[in-house]
mmCIF file with all atom_site columns, C-alpha atoms in Angstrom:
data_model
loop_
_atom_site.group_PDB
_atom_site.id
_atom_site.type_symbol
_atom_site.label_atom_id
_atom_site.label_alt_id
_atom_site.label_comp_id
_atom_site.label_asym_id
_atom_site.label_entity_id
_atom_site.label_seq_id
_atom_site.pdbx_PDB_ins_code
_atom_site.Cartn_x
_atom_site.Cartn_y
_atom_site.Cartn_z
_atom_site.occupancy
_atom_site.B_iso_or_equiv
_atom_site.pdbx_formal_charge
_atom_site.auth_seq_id
_atom_site.auth_comp_id
_atom_site.auth_asym_id
_atom_site.auth_atom_id
_atom_site.pdbx_PDB_model_num
ATOM 1  C CA . MET A 1 1  ? 89.108  90.277  128.234 1.00 48.00 ? 1  MET A CA 1
ATOM 2  C CA . ASP A 1 2  ? 88.487  93.976  127.575 1.00 56.00 ? 2  ASP A CA 1
ATOM 3  C CA . ILE A 1 3  ? 90.820  95.784  125.203 1.00 62.00 ? 3  ILE A CA 1
ATOM 4  C CA . ASP A 1 4  ? 91.319  99.541  125.538 1.00 62.00 ? 4  ASP A CA 1
ATOM 5  C CA . GLU A 1 5  ? 92.486  101.394 122.424 1.00 65.00 ? 5  GLU A CA 1
ATOM 6  C CA . THR A 1 6  ? 93.387  105.002 121.732 1.00 71.00 ? 6  THR A CA 1
ATOM 7  C CA . TRP A 1 7  ? 95.398  106.772 119.025 1.00 71.00 ? 7  TRP A CA 1
ATOM 8  C CA . THR A 1 8  ? 97.117  110.012 118.156 1.00 74.00 ? 8  THR A CA 1
ATOM 9  C CA . LYS A 1 9  ? 98.520  111.330 114.886 1.00 78.00 ? 9  LYS A CA 1
ATOM 10 C CA . SER A 1 10 ? 101.192 113.861 114.021 1.00 82.00 ? 10 SER A CA 1
ATOM 11 C CA . LEU A 1 11 ? 100.742 117.006 112.038 1.00 83.00 ? 11 LEU A CA 1
ATOM 12 C CA . ALA A 1 12 ? 101.957 116.716 108.453 1.00 87.00 ? 12 ALA A CA 1
ATOM 13 C CA . ILE A 1 13 ? 105.745 116.581 108.374 1.00 83.00 ? 13 ILE A CA 1
ATOM 14 C CA . ASP A 1 14 ? 107.218 118.450 105.383 1.00 86.00 ? 14 ASP A CA 1
ATOM 15 C CA . MET A 1 15 ? 110.195 116.506 104.051 1.00 83.00 ? 15 MET A CA 1
ATOM 16 C CA . GLY A 1 16 ? 111.046 119.277 101.581 1.00 81.00 ? 16 GLY A CA 1
ATOM 17 C CA . ALA A 1 17 ? 110.931 119.599 97.815  1.00 78.00 ? 17 ALA A CA 1
ATOM 18 C CA . GLY A 1 18 ? 113.925 117.276 97.378  1.00 73.00 ? 18 GLY A CA 1
ATOM 19 C CA . LEU A 1 19 ? 111.810 114.210 98.318  1.00 68.00 ? 19 LEU A CA 1
ATOM 20 C CA . ILE A 1 20 ? 114.048 112.808 101.008 1.00 69.00 ? 20 ILE A CA 1
ATOM 21 C CA . ALA A 1 21 ? 113.257 109.113 101.302 1.00 71.00 ? 21 ALA A CA 1
ATOM 22 C CA . TRP A 1 22 ? 112.179 108.008 104.751 1.00 72.00 ? 22 TRP A CA 1
ATOM 23 C CA . ARG A 1 23 ? 113.225 104.523 105.630 1.00 74.00 ? 23 ARG A CA 1
ATOM 24 C CA . LYS A 1 24 ? 112.664 103.959 109.325 1.00 74.00 ? 24 LYS A CA 1
ATOM 25 C CA . ILE A 1 25 ? 110.816 105.172 112.394 1.00 74.00 ? 25 ILE A CA 1
ATOM 26 C CA . LYS A 1 26 ? 112.976 105.501 115.481 1.00 72.00 ? 26 LYS A CA 1
ATOM 27 C CA . PHE A 1 27 ? 111.555 106.264 118.874 1.00 70.00 ? 27 PHE A CA 1
ATOM 28 C CA . LYS A 1 28 ? 111.995 106.050 122.627 1.00 67.00 ? 28 LYS A CA 1
ATOM 29 C CA . ALA A 1 29 ? 109.215 104.346 124.538 1.00 67.00 ? 29 ALA A CA 1
ATOM 30 C CA . GLY A 1 30 ? 108.270 102.422 127.639 1.00 69.00 ? 30 GLY A CA 1
ATOM 31 C CA . PHE A 1 31 ? 105.869 99.524  127.545 1.00 70.00 ? 31 PHE A CA 1
ATOM 32 C CA . GLY A 1 32 ? 103.597 98.340  130.304 1.00 72.00 ? 32 GLY A CA 1
ATOM 33 C CA . GLU A 1 33 ? 102.422 94.794  130.753 1.00 75.00 ? 33 GLU A CA 1
ATOM 34 C CA . ASN A 1 34 ? 100.074 93.591  127.956 1.00 77.00 ? 34 ASN A CA 1
ATOM 35 C CA . THR A 1 35 ? 100.486 96.771  125.892 1.00 77.00 ? 35 THR A CA 1
ATOM 36 C CA . THR A 1 36 ? 101.340 97.382  122.236 1.00 74.00 ? 36 THR A CA 1
ATOM 37 C CA . VAL A 1 37 ? 101.884 100.367 119.986 1.00 75.00 ? 37 VAL A CA 1
ATOM 38 C CA . THR A 1 38 ? 101.138 100.198 116.263 1.00 76.00 ? 38 THR A CA 1
ATOM 39 C CA . PHE A 1 39 ? 102.836 102.804 114.065 1.00 80.00 ? 39 PHE A CA 1
ATOM 40 C CA . GLN A 1 40 ? 101.081 103.724 110.835 1.00 85.00 ? 40 GLN A CA 1
ATOM 41 C CA . THR A 1 41 ? 102.071 106.217 108.149 1.00 87.00 ? 41 THR A CA 1
ATOM 42 C CA . ARG A 1 42 ? 100.533 107.882 105.131 1.00 90.00 ? 42 ARG A CA 1
ATOM 43 C CA . SER A 1 43 ? 101.991 110.330 102.630 1.00 90.00 ? 43 SER A CA 1
ATOM 44 C CA . SER A 1 44 ? 100.949 113.199 100.360 1.00 91.00 ? 44 SER A CA 1
ATOM 45 C CA . PRO A 1 45 ? 102.539 115.189 97.546  1.00 91.00 ? 45 PRO A CA 1
ATOM 46 C CA . ASP A 1 46 ? 100.759 118.433 98.558  1.00 92.00 ? 46 ASP A CA 1
ATOM 47 C CA . ASN A 1 47 ? 99.423  118.084 102.165 1.00 93.00 ? 47 ASN A CA 1
ATOM 48 C CA . ILE A 1 48 ? 95.884  117.862 100.709 1.00 93.00 ? 48 ILE A CA 1
ATOM 49 C CA . ASP A 1 49 ? 95.560  114.553 98.873  1.00 93.00 ? 49 ASP A CA 1
ATOM 50 C CA . TRP A 1 50 ? 96.747  111.749 101.152 1.00 91.00 ? 50 TRP A CA 1
ATOM 51 C CA . SER A 1 51 ? 97.509  108.150 100.231 1.00 82.00 ? 51 SER A CA 1
ATOM 52 C CA . ASP A 1 52 ? 94.353  106.025 100.344 1.00 73.00 ? 52 ASP A CA 1
ATOM 53 C CA . SER A 1 53 ? 94.966  104.390 103.692 1.00 84.00 ? 53 SER A CA 1
ATOM 54 C CA . TRP A 1 54 ? 97.270  104.263 106.671 1.00 86.00 ? 54 TRP A CA 1
ATOM 55 C CA . THR A 1 55 ? 100.111 101.769 106.145 1.00 84.00 ? 55 THR A CA 1
ATOM 56 C CA . THR A 1 56 ? 101.221 99.847  109.220 1.00 80.00 ? 56 THR A CA 1
ATOM 57 C CA . ALA A 1 57 ? 104.919 100.334 109.820 1.00 71.00 ? 57 ALA A CA 1
ATOM 58 C CA . ILE A 1 58 ? 105.132 97.856  112.691 1.00 59.00 ? 58 ILE A CA 1
ATOM 59 C CA . GLU A 1 59 ? 103.283 96.504  115.698 1.00 49.00 ? 59 GLU A CA 1
ATOM 60 C CA . ILE A 1 60 ? 105.568 96.170  118.667 1.00 53.00 ? 60 ILE A CA 1
ATOM 61 C CA . ASP A 1 61 ? 105.924 95.476  122.341 1.00 50.00 ? 61 ASP A CA 1
ATOM 62 C CA . GLU A 1 62 ? 109.595 96.445  122.427 1.00 55.00 ? 62 GLU A CA 1
ATOM 63 C CA . TYR A 1 63 ? 111.858 98.402  120.098 1.00 56.00 ? 63 TYR A CA 1
ATOM 64 C CA . PRO A 1 64 ? 115.225 97.891  118.328 1.00 59.00 ? 64 PRO A CA 1
ATOM 65 C CA . GLU A 1 65 ? 117.943 100.516 118.194 1.00 63.00 ? 65 GLU A CA 1
ATOM 66 C CA . ASP A 1 66 ? 117.828 100.823 114.390 1.00 65.00 ? 66 ASP A CA 1
ATOM 67 C CA . GLY A 1 67 ? 114.078 101.501 114.123 1.00 69.00 ? 67 GLY A CA 1
ATOM 68 C CA . TYR A 1 68 ? 111.315 100.021 111.955 1.00 72.00 ? 68 TYR A CA 1
ATOM 69 C CA . SER A 1 69 ? 110.749 100.213 108.213 1.00 75.00 ? 69 SER A CA 1
ATOM 70 C CA . VAL A 1 70 ? 108.248 102.671 106.714 1.00 80.00 ? 70 VAL A CA 1
ATOM 71 C CA . SER A 1 71 ? 106.386 101.454 103.622 1.00 80.00 ? 71 SER A CA 1
ATOM 72 C CA . SER A 1 72 ? 104.325 104.519 102.632 1.00 84.00 ? 72 SER A CA 1
ATOM 73 C CA . PRO A 1 73 ? 105.153 105.946 99.184  1.00 85.00 ? 73 PRO A CA 1
ATOM 74 C CA . VAL A 1 74 ? 107.906 108.570 99.233  1.00 85.00 ? 74 VAL A CA 1
ATOM 75 C CA . GLN A 1 75 ? 106.229 111.952 98.802  1.00 87.00 ? 75 GLN A CA 1
ATOM 76 C CA . ARG A 1 76 ? 106.841 115.435 100.192 1.00 89.00 ? 76 ARG A CA 1
ATOM 77 C CA . TYR A 1 77 ? 104.613 115.069 103.301 1.00 90.00 ? 77 TYR A CA 1
ATOM 78 C CA . ILE A 1 78 ? 104.247 112.234 105.784 1.00 87.00 ? 78 ILE A CA 1
ATOM 79 C CA . GLN A 1 79 ? 102.026 111.718 108.829 1.00 88.00 ? 79 GLN A CA 1
ATOM 80 C CA . VAL A 1 80 ? 102.597 109.215 111.604 1.00 85.00 ? 80 VAL A CA 1
ATOM 81 C CA . LYS A 1 81 ? 99.744  107.675 113.599 1.00 85.00 ? 81 LYS A CA 1
ATOM 82 C CA . LEU A 1 82 ? 100.299 105.765 116.846 1.00 81.00 ? 82 LEU A CA 1
ATOM 83 C CA . ASN A 1 83 ? 97.690  103.287 118.074 1.00 81.00 ? 83 ASN A CA 1
ATOM 84 C CA . PHE A 1 84 ? 97.984  102.323 121.736 1.00 79.00 ? 84 PHE A CA 1
ATOM 85 C CA . THR A 1 85 ? 96.365  99.065  122.894 1.00 79.00 ? 85 THR A CA 1
ATOM 86 C CA . THR A 1 86 ? 96.257  97.412  126.310 1.00 79.00 ? 86 THR A CA 1
ATOM 87 C CA . SER A 1 87 ? 94.295  94.624  127.953 1.00 80.00 ? 87 SER A CA 1
ATOM 88 C CA . ASN A 1 88 ? 95.175  95.963  131.405 1.00 76.00 ? 88 ASN A CA 1
ATOM 89 C CA . THR A 1 89 ? 94.358  99.643  131.916 1.00 74.00 ? 89 THR A CA 1
ATOM 90 C CA . ALA A 1 90 ? 96.652  99.757  134.939 1.00 76.00 ? 90 ALA A CA 1
ATOM 91 C CA . PHE A 1 91 ? 99.525  99.666  132.415 1.00 70.00 ? 91 PHE A CA 1
ATOM 92 C CA . SER A 1 92 ? 100.175 101.815 129.369 1.00 68.00 ? 92 SER A CA 1
ATOM 93 C CA . ALA A 1 93 ? 102.764 102.305 126.662 1.00 69.00 ? 93 ALA A CA 1
ATOM 94 C CA . ILE A 1 94 ? 104.494 105.701 126.675 1.00 67.00 ? 94 ILE A CA 1
ATOM 95 C CA . VAL A 1 95 ? 106.202 107.187 123.630 1.00 68.00 ? 95 VAL A CA 1
ATOM 96 C CA . GLN A 1 96 ? 108.685 109.879 124.634 1.00 66.00 ? 96 GLN A CA 1
ATOM 97 C CA . SER A 1 97 ? 110.087 110.894 121.228 1.00 64.00 ? 97 SER A CA 1
#
């Protein structure tokens, strides 16, 4: 079975000098047959030096109303990376927001 993977990442999101703690990722998405989306995050105090690796928030094939936990250290900046995987390229996951 062939697996097709692609990813996209956000620009750095500035949470402000007050270090607002992020707790969850919430999103709207549609999932095709045999598709998954993996959310990963990383953080930085200065938008230059980023945490050593991407931390997986959750791997999903559906989504709850209250979102998924984020485990990256709380720092001023955060980035979100979405990994899309499917074993059937006729179907795809779509993240709307």
